[in-house]
Every structure is written in structure tokens, then in C-alpha cells.
XYZ file of C-alpha atoms in Angstrom:
386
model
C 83.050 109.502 109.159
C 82.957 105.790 110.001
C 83.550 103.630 107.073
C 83.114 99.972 107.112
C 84.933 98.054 103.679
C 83.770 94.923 102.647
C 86.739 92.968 100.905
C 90.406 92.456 101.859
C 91.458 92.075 98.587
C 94.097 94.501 96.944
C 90.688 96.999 95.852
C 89.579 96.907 99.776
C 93.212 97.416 100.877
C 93.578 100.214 98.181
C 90.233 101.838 99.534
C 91.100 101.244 103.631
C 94.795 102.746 102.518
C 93.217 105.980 101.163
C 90.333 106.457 103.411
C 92.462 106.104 106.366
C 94.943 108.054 105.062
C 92.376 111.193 104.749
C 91.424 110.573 108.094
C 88.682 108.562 108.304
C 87.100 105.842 110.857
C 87.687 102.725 108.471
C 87.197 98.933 109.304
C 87.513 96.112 106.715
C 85.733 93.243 107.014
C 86.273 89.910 105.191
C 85.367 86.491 105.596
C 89.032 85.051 104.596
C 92.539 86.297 105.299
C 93.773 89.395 103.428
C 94.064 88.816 99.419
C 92.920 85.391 99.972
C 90.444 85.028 96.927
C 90.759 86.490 93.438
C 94.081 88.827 94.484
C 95.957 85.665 95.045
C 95.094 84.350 91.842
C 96.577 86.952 90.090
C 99.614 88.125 88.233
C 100.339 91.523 89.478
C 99.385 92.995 86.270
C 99.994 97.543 86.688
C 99.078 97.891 82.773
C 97.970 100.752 80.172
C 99.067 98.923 77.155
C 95.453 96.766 76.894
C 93.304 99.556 77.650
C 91.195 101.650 75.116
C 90.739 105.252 75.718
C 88.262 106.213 78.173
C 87.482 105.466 82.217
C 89.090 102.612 82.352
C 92.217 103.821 80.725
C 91.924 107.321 83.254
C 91.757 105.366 85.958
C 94.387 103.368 85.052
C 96.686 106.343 84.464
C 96.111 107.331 88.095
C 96.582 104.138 89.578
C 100.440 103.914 87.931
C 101.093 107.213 89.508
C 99.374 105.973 92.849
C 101.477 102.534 92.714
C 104.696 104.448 92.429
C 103.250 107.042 95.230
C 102.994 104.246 97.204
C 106.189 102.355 96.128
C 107.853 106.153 97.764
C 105.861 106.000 100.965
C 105.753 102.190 101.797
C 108.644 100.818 99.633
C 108.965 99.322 96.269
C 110.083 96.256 97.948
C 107.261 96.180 100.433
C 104.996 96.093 97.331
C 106.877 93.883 94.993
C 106.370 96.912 92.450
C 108.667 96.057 89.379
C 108.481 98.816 86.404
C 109.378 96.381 83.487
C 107.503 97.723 81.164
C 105.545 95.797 78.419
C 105.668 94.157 75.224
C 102.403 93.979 72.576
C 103.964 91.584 69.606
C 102.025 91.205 66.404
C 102.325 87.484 64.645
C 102.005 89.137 61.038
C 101.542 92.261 59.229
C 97.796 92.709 59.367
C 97.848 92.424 63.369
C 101.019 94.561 63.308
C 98.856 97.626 61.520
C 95.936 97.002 63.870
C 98.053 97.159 66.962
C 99.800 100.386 65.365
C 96.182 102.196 65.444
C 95.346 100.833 68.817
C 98.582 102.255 70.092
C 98.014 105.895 68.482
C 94.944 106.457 70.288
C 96.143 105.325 73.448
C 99.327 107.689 72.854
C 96.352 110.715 71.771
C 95.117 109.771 75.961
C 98.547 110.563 76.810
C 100.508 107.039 77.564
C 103.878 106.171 75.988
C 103.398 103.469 73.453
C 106.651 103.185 71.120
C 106.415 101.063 68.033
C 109.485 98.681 67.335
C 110.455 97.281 65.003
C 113.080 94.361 65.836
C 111.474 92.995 68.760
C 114.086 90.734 69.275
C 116.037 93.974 70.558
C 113.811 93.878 73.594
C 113.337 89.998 74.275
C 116.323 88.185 72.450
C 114.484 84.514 73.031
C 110.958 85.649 71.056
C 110.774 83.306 68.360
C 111.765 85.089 64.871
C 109.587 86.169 62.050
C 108.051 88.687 64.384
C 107.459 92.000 62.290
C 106.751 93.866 64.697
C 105.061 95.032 68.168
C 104.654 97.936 70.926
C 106.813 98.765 73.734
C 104.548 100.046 76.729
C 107.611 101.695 78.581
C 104.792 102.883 81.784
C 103.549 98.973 82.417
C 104.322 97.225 85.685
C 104.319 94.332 88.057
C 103.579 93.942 91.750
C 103.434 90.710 94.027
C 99.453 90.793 94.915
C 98.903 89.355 97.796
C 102.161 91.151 99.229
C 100.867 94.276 97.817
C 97.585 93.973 99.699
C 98.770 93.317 103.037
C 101.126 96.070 103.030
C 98.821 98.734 101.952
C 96.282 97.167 104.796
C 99.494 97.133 107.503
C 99.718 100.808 106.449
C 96.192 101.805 106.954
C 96.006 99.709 110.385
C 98.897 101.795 111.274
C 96.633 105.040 110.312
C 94.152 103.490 112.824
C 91.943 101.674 110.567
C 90.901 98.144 112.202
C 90.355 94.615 110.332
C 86.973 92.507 111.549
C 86.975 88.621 110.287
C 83.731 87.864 109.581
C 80.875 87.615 106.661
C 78.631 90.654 106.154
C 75.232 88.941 106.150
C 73.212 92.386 105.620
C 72.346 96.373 106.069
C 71.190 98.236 108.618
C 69.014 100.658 107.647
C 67.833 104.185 108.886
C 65.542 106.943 107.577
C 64.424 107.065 103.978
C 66.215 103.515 103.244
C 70.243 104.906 104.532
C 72.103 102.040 105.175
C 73.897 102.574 108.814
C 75.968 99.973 109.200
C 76.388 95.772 108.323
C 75.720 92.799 110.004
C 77.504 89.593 109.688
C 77.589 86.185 110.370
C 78.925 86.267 113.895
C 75.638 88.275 115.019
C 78.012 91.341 115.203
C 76.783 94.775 113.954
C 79.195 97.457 112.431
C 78.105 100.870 112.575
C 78.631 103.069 109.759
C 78.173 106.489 107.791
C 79.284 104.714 104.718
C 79.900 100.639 102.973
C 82.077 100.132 100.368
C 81.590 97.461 98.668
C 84.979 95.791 97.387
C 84.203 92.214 97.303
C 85.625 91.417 94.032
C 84.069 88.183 92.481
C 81.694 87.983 95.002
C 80.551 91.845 94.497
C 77.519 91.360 92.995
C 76.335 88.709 95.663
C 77.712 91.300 98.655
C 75.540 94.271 96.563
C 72.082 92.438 97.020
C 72.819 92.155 100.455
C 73.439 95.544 101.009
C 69.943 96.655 98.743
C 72.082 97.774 95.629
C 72.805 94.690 93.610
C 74.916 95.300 90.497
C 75.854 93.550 87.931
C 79.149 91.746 89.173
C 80.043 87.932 87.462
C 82.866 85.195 87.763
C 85.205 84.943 84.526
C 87.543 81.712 85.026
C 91.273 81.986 84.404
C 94.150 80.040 84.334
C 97.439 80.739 84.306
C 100.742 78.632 84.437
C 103.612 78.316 86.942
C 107.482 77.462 85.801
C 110.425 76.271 87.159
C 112.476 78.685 88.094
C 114.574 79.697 85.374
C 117.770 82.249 84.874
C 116.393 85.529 83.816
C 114.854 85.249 79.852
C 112.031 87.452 79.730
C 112.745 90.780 80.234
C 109.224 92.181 79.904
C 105.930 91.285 80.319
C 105.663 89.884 76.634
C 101.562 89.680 75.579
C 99.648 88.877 71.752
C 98.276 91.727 70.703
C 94.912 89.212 70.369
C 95.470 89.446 74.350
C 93.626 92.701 74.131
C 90.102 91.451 72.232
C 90.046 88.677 74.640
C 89.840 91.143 77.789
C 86.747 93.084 75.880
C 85.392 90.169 74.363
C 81.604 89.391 75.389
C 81.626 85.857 74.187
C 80.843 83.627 77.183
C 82.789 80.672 75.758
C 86.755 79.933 76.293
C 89.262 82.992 74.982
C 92.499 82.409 75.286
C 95.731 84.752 73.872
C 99.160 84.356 75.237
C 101.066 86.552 77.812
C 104.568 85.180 79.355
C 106.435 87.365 82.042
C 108.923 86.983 84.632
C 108.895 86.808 88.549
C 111.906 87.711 91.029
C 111.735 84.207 92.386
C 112.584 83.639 88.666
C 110.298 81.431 87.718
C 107.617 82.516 84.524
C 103.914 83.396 84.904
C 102.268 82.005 81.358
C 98.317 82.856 80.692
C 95.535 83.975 79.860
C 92.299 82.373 79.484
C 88.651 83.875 80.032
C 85.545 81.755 80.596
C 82.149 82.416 82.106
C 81.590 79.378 83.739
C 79.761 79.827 86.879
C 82.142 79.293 90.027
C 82.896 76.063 88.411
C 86.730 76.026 89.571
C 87.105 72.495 87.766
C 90.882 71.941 86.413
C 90.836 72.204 82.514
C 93.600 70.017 81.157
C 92.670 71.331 77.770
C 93.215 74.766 78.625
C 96.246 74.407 80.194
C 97.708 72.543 77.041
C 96.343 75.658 75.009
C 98.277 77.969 76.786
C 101.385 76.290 77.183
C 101.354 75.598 73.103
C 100.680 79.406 73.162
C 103.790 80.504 75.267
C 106.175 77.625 73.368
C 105.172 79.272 69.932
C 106.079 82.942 71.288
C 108.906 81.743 73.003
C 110.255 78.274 71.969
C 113.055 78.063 74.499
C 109.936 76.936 76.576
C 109.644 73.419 74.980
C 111.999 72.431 77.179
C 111.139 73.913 80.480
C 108.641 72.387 83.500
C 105.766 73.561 84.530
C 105.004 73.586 88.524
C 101.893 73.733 88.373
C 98.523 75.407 87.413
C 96.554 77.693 89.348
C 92.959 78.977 88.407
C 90.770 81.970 89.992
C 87.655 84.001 89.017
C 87.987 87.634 87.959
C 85.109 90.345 88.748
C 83.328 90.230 85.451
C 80.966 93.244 84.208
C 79.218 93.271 81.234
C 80.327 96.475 79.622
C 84.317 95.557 81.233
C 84.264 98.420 83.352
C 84.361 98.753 87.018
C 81.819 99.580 89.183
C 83.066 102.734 91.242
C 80.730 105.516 92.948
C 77.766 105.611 95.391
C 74.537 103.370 94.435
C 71.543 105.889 94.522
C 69.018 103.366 95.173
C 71.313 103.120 98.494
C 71.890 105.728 100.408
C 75.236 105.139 101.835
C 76.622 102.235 99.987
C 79.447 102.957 97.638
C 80.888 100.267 94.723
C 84.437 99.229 94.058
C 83.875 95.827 92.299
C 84.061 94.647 89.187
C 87.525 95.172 87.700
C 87.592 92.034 86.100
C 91.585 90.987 85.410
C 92.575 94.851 86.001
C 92.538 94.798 89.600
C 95.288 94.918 90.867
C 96.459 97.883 88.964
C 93.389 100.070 89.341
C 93.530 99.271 93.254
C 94.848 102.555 94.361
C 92.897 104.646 91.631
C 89.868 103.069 92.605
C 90.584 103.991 96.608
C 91.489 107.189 95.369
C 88.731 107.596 93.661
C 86.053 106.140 96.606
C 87.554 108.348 98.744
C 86.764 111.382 96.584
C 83.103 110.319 96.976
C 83.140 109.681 100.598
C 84.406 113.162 101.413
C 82.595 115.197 98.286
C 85.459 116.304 97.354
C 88.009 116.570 94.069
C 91.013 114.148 93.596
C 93.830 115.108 91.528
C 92.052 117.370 90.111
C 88.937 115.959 88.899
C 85.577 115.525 90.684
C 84.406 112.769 91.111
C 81.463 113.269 89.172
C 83.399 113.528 86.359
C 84.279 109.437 86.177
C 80.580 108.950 85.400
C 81.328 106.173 83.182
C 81.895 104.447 86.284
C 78.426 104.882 87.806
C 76.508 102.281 89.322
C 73.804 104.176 87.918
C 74.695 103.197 84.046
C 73.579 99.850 84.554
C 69.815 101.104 86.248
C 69.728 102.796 82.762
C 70.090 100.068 80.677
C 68.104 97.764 83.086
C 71.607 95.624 84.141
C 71.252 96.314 87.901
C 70.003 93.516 89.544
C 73.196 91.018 88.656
């Protein structure tokens, strides 16, 4: 089976990874060098502690046992794959009983979520008068862009190839199967199968191929330290962190999450906006979040930022991915839309894509069974075109 994968972020490196891996003919295509757009804007975020039970949360689930599959195979180092774990904190006692529920489903879906109480315990420099928060035992880190290219050196070396170019359009067979891309170069790609993993730019890549979905940029920021002996043991998030991901609201959402790098220096976000592709730099913002961080940890009041770096996450209205084959395309299989999960669905996802390539059950489960997934929920509720 040829497969031709359009993205080489860290969800088109995930799906080449796994698809070569089984075996088959794979070629990723991108316009840009690999993890060039929305994977470098990321913090390596591997996390079950901000998901609600359901897909998401089962995908997520096999992604952490992918990541530390692949962490065996290719190298923990190879991957930057740190298992810190994660912190939820509460600021007072209402939050603190709302996070407690939130946790006890998520522990009913089967991930470890242990309450504490002295927070401090874990993360001596929180600021006190903390009553409480979550320890997430199963969240990790990886360096993104590093991550990427390593899982694409490991499919190249499983004889998958890497074309630099923009896919422009489908080619098309009998009854409407696309067999194979074209891009900008005038070059034409044969294939049995396109995945579609262009992140941000998913929706846009969809209507090209004849299955637009609904795929939109979400602006983030996030904040750059110096670099800094090691004070944050975790990655430390506001349990408001978690309506901000699932929030609908098109306007600015902002919640605070701090966490360490190996270089040493402290990642500091997160903000959402729908804003277009306007990548505009939002002094306001950035002052939001760094009050954020300084009132959460206030050994930060006296630390430098290095600077500020924004990107757009893969937006979808219903915060779910897009994974599966599109049947109004014959041939054209979705892995966009992951929003600011990304990174740590990534091998999931190409685990998952995979599955549906060959027909066949992963880990257990058919494919069929993530229908929550579907391209096809959004032809139901009339959400397709993007």
C-alpha cells in the first residue's frame, strides 16, 4: 500500500513512524522543514491530567504508552521524553472540590490522579495559601521538534521517503477515489491512501483533497526564561487551565501553566484566541501571563524573560481530533485537529491511522470503535465544510 502523508509535523511523523513500521510504502510531504510550524511552537505537553473522559482521553492513554514504546525503541534521549509528572493546583476551596470531581472521573477511565494536600511537598517555591491540588503521576514532556525528526529519521530508516513540496490537489480515479496528490512543483505522488496531518493548516489541505473538515487557528503564547537552577519540579498548571482548553468562547482565555526545560530555563503559558492567522505580538497578553506565573510562583518577580514566542494550534469545534477515513473521499484519511494536544496524541493518532489503513485492530480495539473521532460527526451536524 502506497501512502503519501501530508504534514511533517510531530502527527505526520507519528503517522509515517507507524505506517512504515507495519510495512507500508509511505512518503511525507511538506512544504517547510520537519516540525517547522505549529510543533515548534509548542511545549512538549504528553498529558492526561486536562482531559475529560472519553476519545480524547483513550487516545491519550495510548499515546503515553506509545511515547514510552518509543522512548524503548528510539531512546528517551532521542525524544527529549521527560516523565515529570503533573501538578493541577486549586487557588481556594471551591476550585479545590471541583478539581477533586474532575479527578475521580478521570481515575473511574483508569489514570492515576492523587489528591494532595500540601502542595508545597511537591513544588517547595508555589506561593502559600494553596489548599490543595492533583498530582498526575502518568504526565510528561518531550522536546517537539526533536521528537518529530527522530520518529521521521526512524521511519526513513524503515524506507519511508520525505518530498519538499506543497500538495496543490487530488488525483482522482473511479467513483471519486483519490489516487494520489499533486503539488506545487508540477510533481504527482501516486497513492492508495492521503493522510491528511497538516495541523493548523488541516482544514485548508482537506478542501484540497475533496473532504474539507472543520480545522481552525487558535493563537497562543507562551513565555521563555532565563535559564534558571532547577525550581519547578513538575509541570505546575491552574486547574482553570482545563475550562480554557474546552472553552468555545472565541475571545482571549488565559490560565497559568509554568514547567521546566533541561536547558533549564521555564516554559510559562497559556493563552487561547481565535484570531484568524493574525500572528501579531500581544504585549497585553504576555503581561497577563507573566502576572499569572509570578502569583503561582513569586520567586518569578525577579527572573527575565527571553523572549515570547506565539503559534496557532489545530482548533475544532467540539475539541476533538479529526482521526479516520472521510467517506465523501474515498481514500483520504484525517489526522488534524488536535488543537494544543498534539504532541502527546502523535503516536496514538499514527497508531490509530494505521489501524484504518490496514482494516485492522490496534491494541485491541477496532478502529471503528474511536467513532467519536469520525470525520463523519461533523457531516452530521452540518460542520464539514470548515
Amino acid at each position: 500500500m502506497k501512502v503519501v502523508i501530508v504534514g511533517a509535523g510531530i502527527v505526520g511523523t507519528a503517522c509515517a513512524f507507524h505506517a512504515a513500521s507495519a510495512g507500508l510504502d509511505v512518503t511525507v510531504v511538506d512544504r517547510a522543514p520537519t516540525g517547522a510550524g505549529t510543533t515548534s511552537r509548542g511545549e512538549g505537553n504528553v498529558l492526561l491530567s486536562d482531559k475529560e473522559p472519553g476519545p480524547e482521553l483513550v487516545l491519550a492513554r495510548l499515546s503515553r504508552t506509545l511515547w514510552d514504546e518509543a522512548g524503548r525503541e528510539l531512546g528517551a534521549a532521542s525524544l527529549g521524553l521527560e516523565p515529570k509528572g503533573g501538578l493541577v493546583v486549586a487557588s481556594d476551596a471551591r476550585g479545590l472540590a471541583a478539581l477533586g470531581e474532575f479527578a475521580l472521573r478521570q481515575q473511574a477511565a483508569g489514570v492515576r490522579a492523587e489528591p494532595v494536600d500540601r502542595v508545597r511537598d511537591l513544588e517547595p517555591h508555589l506561593a502559600p495559601g494553596i489548599p490543595g491540588g492533583v498530582h498526575y503521576p502518568q504526565d510528561a514532556q518531550v522536546e517537539p521538534v526533536v521528537a518529530a525528526v527522530a520518529l521521521l529519521r526512524a521511519a526513513v530508516r524503515r524506507g519511508a521517503r520525505v518530498h519538499r513540496g506543497e500538495v496543490t490537489g487530488a488525483v482522482t480515479g473511479g467513483a471519486g477515489r483519490v489516487t494520489g496528490v499533486r503539488t506545487s512543483a508540477g510533481a504527482v505522488l501516486p497513492a492508495d491512501a492521503v493522510v491528511n496531518a497538516a495541523g493548523t493548516w488541516g482544514g485548508e489541505v482537506g478542501r484540497r483533497l475533496g473532504a474539507p473538515v472543520a480545522v481552525h487557528p487558535r493563537r497562543g503564547f507562551v513565555l521563555v526564561t532565563e535559564p534558571l537552577p532547577p525550581m519547578v519540579r513538575h509541570k505546575v498548571y491552574s486547574a482553570d487551565y482545563v475550562a480554557a482548553v474546552a472553552s468555545r468562547d472565541a475571545g482571549l482565555e488565559t490560565s497559568c501553566v509554568v514547567e521546566g526545560t533541561r536547558g533549564g530555563t521555564l516554559l510559562i503559558g497559556a493563552s487561547r484566541e481565535r484570531v484568524g492567522f493574525d500572528s501579531t505580538m500581544s504585549t497585553a497578553v504576555v503581561a497577563e501571563l507573566a502576572a499569572r506565573a509570578c502569583r503561582l510562583f513569586p520567586f518569578l518577580r525577579d527572573v527575565h524573560l527571553l523572549r515570547a514566542y506565539r503559534g496557532f494550534r489545530p482548533y475544532c469545534p467540539d475539541h476533538l481530533p479529526v482521526v479516520g477515513p472521510d467517506p465523501r473521499a474515498p481514500g483520504v484519511v484525517h489526522a488534524c485537529g488536535h488543537e494544543g494536544a498534539g504532541i502527546g496524541l502523535a503516536p496514538g493518532t499514527g497508531a490509530l491511522v494505521t489501524a484504518h489503513l490496514l482494516g485492522r485492530p490496534w491494541h485491541g480495539a477496532d478502529p471503528a470503535a474511536h467513532t467519536g473521532l469520525l470525520p463523519g460527526r461533523f457531516l452530521r451536524s452540518g460542520g464539514g465544510s470548515g
